[in-house]
GROMACS .gro file of C-alpha atoms in nm:
model
  187
    1MET     CA    1   1.789  -0.300   1.210
    2VAL     CA    2   1.419  -0.237   1.144
    3THR     CA    3   1.179  -0.509   1.259
    4LEU     CA    4   0.855  -0.608   1.087
    5ASP     CA    5   0.653  -0.458   1.374
    6GLN     CA    6   0.841  -0.127   1.347
    7PHE     CA    7   0.794  -0.122   0.971
    8LEU     CA    8   0.419  -0.194   0.993
    9ARG     CA    9   0.381   0.078   1.258
   10GLN     CA   10   0.552   0.323   1.019
   11VAL     CA   11   0.307   0.210   0.746
   12ARG     CA   12   0.002   0.259   0.973
   13GLU     CA   13   0.128   0.609   1.055
   14GLY     CA   14   0.177   0.685   0.683
   15ARG     CA   15   0.537   0.794   0.739
   16ALA     CA   16   0.770   0.811   0.439
   17PHE     CA   17   1.028   0.540   0.377
   18ASP     CA   18   1.326   0.772   0.390
   19THR     CA   19   1.611   0.606   0.580
   20PRO     CA   20   1.879   0.357   0.477
   21GLU     CA   21   1.762   0.122   0.755
   22VAL     CA   22   1.408   0.107   0.615
   23TRP     CA   23   1.537   0.063   0.259
   24GLU     CA   24   1.761  -0.224   0.375
   25PHE     CA   25   1.465  -0.391   0.547
   26MET     CA   26   1.248  -0.346   0.236
   27ASN     CA   27   1.521  -0.500   0.019
   28GLU     CA   28   1.553  -0.802   0.251
   29MET     CA   29   1.177  -0.855   0.254
   30SER     CA   30   1.163  -0.821  -0.125
   31GLU     CA   31   1.428  -1.093  -0.156
   32ARG     CA   32   1.215  -1.317   0.068
   33ALA     CA   33   0.902  -1.244  -0.137
   34ARG     CA   34   1.083  -1.314  -0.465
   35ARG     CA   35   1.211  -1.650  -0.339
   36LEU     CA   36   0.858  -1.757  -0.247
   37THR     CA   37   0.694  -1.620  -0.561
   38PHE     CA   38   0.957  -1.791  -0.778
   39GLU     CA   39   0.870  -2.115  -0.597
   40LEU     CA   40   0.500  -2.052  -0.660
   41ASN     CA   41   0.539  -1.944  -1.022
   42GLY     CA   42   0.815  -2.183  -1.130
   43SER     CA   43   0.607  -2.495  -1.181
   44TYR     CA   44   0.254  -2.634  -1.154
   45HIS     CA   45   0.106  -2.670  -0.804
   46MET     CA   46  -0.222  -2.823  -0.691
   47PRO     CA   47  -0.460  -2.564  -0.537
   48GLN     CA   48  -0.377  -2.674  -0.180
   49GLU     CA   49  -0.005  -2.635  -0.258
   50VAL     CA   50  -0.068  -2.284  -0.392
   51ARG     CA   51  -0.246  -2.196  -0.066
   52ALA     CA   52   0.039  -2.344   0.140
   53ILE     CA   53   0.297  -2.129  -0.040
   54LEU     CA   54   0.076  -1.821  -0.006
   55SER     CA   55   0.038  -1.892   0.368
   56ARG     CA   56   0.416  -1.885   0.396
   57LEU     CA   57   0.437  -1.570   0.182
   58PHE     CA   58   0.171  -1.387   0.387
   59ASP     CA   59   0.298  -1.541   0.716
   60ARG     CA   60  -0.058  -1.643   0.808
   61GLU     CA   61  -0.295  -1.919   0.704
   62VAL     CA   62  -0.509  -1.835   0.404
   63ASP     CA   63  -0.872  -1.935   0.365
   64GLU     CA   64  -0.924  -2.288   0.230
   65MET     CA   65  -1.152  -2.140  -0.039
   66LEU     CA   66  -0.890  -1.892  -0.167
   67ARG     CA   67  -0.818  -1.958  -0.535
   68VAL     CA   68  -0.514  -1.803  -0.699
   69PHE     CA   69  -0.405  -1.874  -1.056
   70PRO     CA   70  -0.028  -1.818  -1.079
   71PRO     CA   71   0.179  -1.641  -1.174
   72PHE     CA   72   0.131  -1.415  -0.873
   73TYR     CA   73   0.369  -1.128  -0.795
   74THR     CA   74   0.447  -0.931  -0.482
   75ASP     CA   75   0.746  -0.736  -0.359
   76PHE     CA   76   0.668  -0.775   0.012
   77GLY     CA   77   0.393  -1.029   0.086
   78LEU     CA   78   0.365  -0.961   0.457
   79ASN     CA   79   0.097  -0.692   0.430
   80ILE     CA   80  -0.162  -0.875   0.218
   81HIS     CA   81  -0.486  -0.965   0.396
   82VAL     CA   82  -0.737  -1.181   0.210
   83GLY     CA   83  -1.088  -1.265   0.326
   84ARG     CA   84  -1.293  -1.578   0.263
   85ASP     CA   85  -1.384  -1.715  -0.080
   86VAL     CA   86  -1.158  -1.480  -0.281
   87PHE     CA   87  -1.042  -1.546  -0.639
   88ILE     CA   88  -0.725  -1.389  -0.784
   89ASN     CA   89  -0.661  -1.456  -1.152
   90ALA     CA   90  -0.320  -1.485  -1.321
   91CYS     CA   91  -0.049  -1.219  -1.346
   92CYS     CA   92  -0.164  -0.990  -1.064
   93HIS     CA   93   0.089  -0.760  -0.896
   94PHE     CA   94   0.059  -0.673  -0.527
   95GLN     CA   95   0.289  -0.390  -0.419
   96ASP     CA   96   0.174  -0.442  -0.063
   97HIS     CA   97   0.421  -0.245   0.150
   98GLY     CA   98   0.134  -0.007   0.235
   99GLY     CA   99  -0.114  -0.291   0.285
  100VAL     CA  100  -0.368  -0.459   0.057
  101THR     CA  101  -0.692  -0.595   0.205
  102LEU     CA  102  -0.939  -0.796  -0.002
  103GLY     CA  103  -1.277  -0.852   0.161
  104ASP     CA  104  -1.479  -1.173   0.149
  105GLY     CA  105  -1.592  -1.280  -0.196
  106CYS     CA  106  -1.368  -1.048  -0.400
  107GLN     CA  107  -1.298  -1.140  -0.762
  108ILE     CA  108  -0.972  -1.008  -0.909
  109GLY     CA  109  -0.920  -1.028  -1.287
  110HIS     CA  110  -0.603  -1.097  -1.488
  111GLY     CA  111  -0.314  -0.855  -1.455
  112VAL     CA  112  -0.456  -0.631  -1.184
  113VAL     CA  113  -0.204  -0.403  -1.012
  114PHE     CA  114  -0.233  -0.292  -0.648
  115ALA     CA  115   0.017  -0.006  -0.593
  116THR     CA  116   0.041   0.105  -0.229
  117LEU     CA  117   0.350   0.326  -0.257
  118ASN     CA  118   0.381   0.672  -0.403
  119HIS     CA  119   0.700   0.870  -0.472
  120LEU     CA  120   0.769   1.226  -0.363
  121LEU     CA  121   0.756   1.471  -0.653
  122GLU     CA  122   1.076   1.671  -0.593
  123PRO     CA  123   1.344   1.520  -0.822
  124GLU     CA  124   1.606   1.512  -0.546
  125LYS     CA  125   1.363   1.326  -0.315
  126ARG     CA  126   1.190   1.106  -0.574
  127HIS     CA  127   1.357   0.791  -0.435
  128ILE     CA  128   1.153   0.838  -0.114
  129THR     CA  129   0.816   0.664  -0.104
  130THR     CA  130   0.510   0.699   0.116
  131PRO     CA  131   0.272   0.412   0.193
  132ALA     CA  132  -0.105   0.412   0.196
  133PRO     CA  133  -0.332   0.106   0.216
  134ILE     CA  134  -0.570  -0.026  -0.047
  135VAL     CA  135  -0.889  -0.176   0.097
  136LEU     CA  136  -1.155  -0.364  -0.098
  137GLY     CA  137  -1.484  -0.436   0.074
  138ARG     CA  138  -1.692  -0.749   0.031
  139LYS     CA  139  -1.776  -0.891  -0.314
  140VAL     CA  140  -1.576  -0.635  -0.510
  141TRP     CA  141  -1.505  -0.733  -0.871
  142VAL     CA  142  -1.194  -0.585  -1.030
  143GLY     CA  143  -1.170  -0.635  -1.407
  144SER     CA  144  -0.857  -0.739  -1.596
  145ASN     CA  145  -0.563  -0.498  -1.616
  146ALA     CA  146  -0.711  -0.246  -1.374
  147THR     CA  147  -0.476  -0.051  -1.149
  148ILE     CA  148  -0.572   0.050  -0.794
  149LEU     CA  149  -0.354   0.326  -0.649
  150SER     CA  150  -0.240   0.388  -0.292
  151GLY     CA  151  -0.490   0.504  -0.034
  152VAL     CA  152  -0.798   0.386  -0.225
  153THR     CA  153  -1.092   0.216  -0.055
  154ILE     CA  154  -1.348   0.036  -0.272
  155GLY     CA  155  -1.687  -0.024  -0.113
  156ASP     CA  156  -1.885  -0.348  -0.091
  157ASN     CA  157  -2.027  -0.488  -0.418
  158ALA     CA  158  -1.847  -0.229  -0.634
  159VAL     CA  159  -1.718  -0.315  -0.982
  160VAL     CA  160  -1.399  -0.177  -1.136
  161ALA     CA  161  -1.406  -0.206  -1.517
  162ALA     CA  162  -1.121  -0.368  -1.706
  163GLY     CA  163  -0.832  -0.132  -1.766
  164ALA     CA  164  -0.951   0.130  -1.518
  165VAL     CA  165  -0.706   0.332  -1.310
  166VAL     CA  166  -0.863   0.394  -0.969
  167THR     CA  167  -0.719   0.707  -0.807
  168ARG     CA  168  -0.986   0.777  -0.544
  169ASP     CA  169  -1.234   0.592  -0.325
  170VAL     CA  170  -1.526   0.407  -0.484
  171ALA     CA  171  -1.865   0.400  -0.312
  172PRO     CA  172  -2.041   0.069  -0.243
  173ASN     CA  173  -2.263  -0.068  -0.522
  174THR     CA  174  -2.094   0.148  -0.786
  175ILE     CA  175  -1.940   0.064  -1.123
  176VAL     CA  176  -1.634   0.269  -1.219
  177GLY     CA  177  -1.423   0.271  -1.533
  178GLY     CA  178  -1.181   0.478  -1.736
  179VAL     CA  179  -0.852   0.659  -1.679
  180PRO     CA  180  -0.883   0.798  -1.425
  181ALA     CA  181  -1.180   0.591  -1.312
  182ARG     CA  182  -1.513   0.769  -1.285
  183VAL     CA  183  -1.858   0.651  -1.186
  184LEU     CA  184  -2.035   0.479  -1.477
  185ARG     CA  185  -2.351   0.380  -1.285
  186THR     CA  186  -2.479   0.243  -0.957
  187LEU     CA  187  -2.609  -0.107  -0.897
   0.00000   0.00000   0.00000
């Protein structure tokens, strides 16, 4: 049986998820995440109750200034790291097996997707995924319905326009938009 520490080590090393033992662990953790997100999303909760459920989901205390508007979705939950004074709007999806880090003061719009896994291209191996982290610096603003792909780092104060698909790193103090995202201007 794979442990959380072994799994996270495999993630840090960027090794493919290619064994039945890892897939079984991922399935068990996804069941756990779904139970907690169903609890979060199934009825109204006061902000402190939302933070308490997220603390259980992330398995660490979240900042008392974290604001999340449910519904909130994740298929793992144990590799999400959120700084101070972060806001996450409704309907965001965190595929966090590879790790998602949001720096202090980040603002995340409606329906943003963080996708930290990528599939191998060969049809016979397409069920195998590889993890890579997504890291947002401080005070990053991600507009509604943007998608951030695996391995992307977004620098401090950057802005991702609504609907953008971010496939590569974004420099600090830069506004990006489009599909794929390209630099629109600097701040």
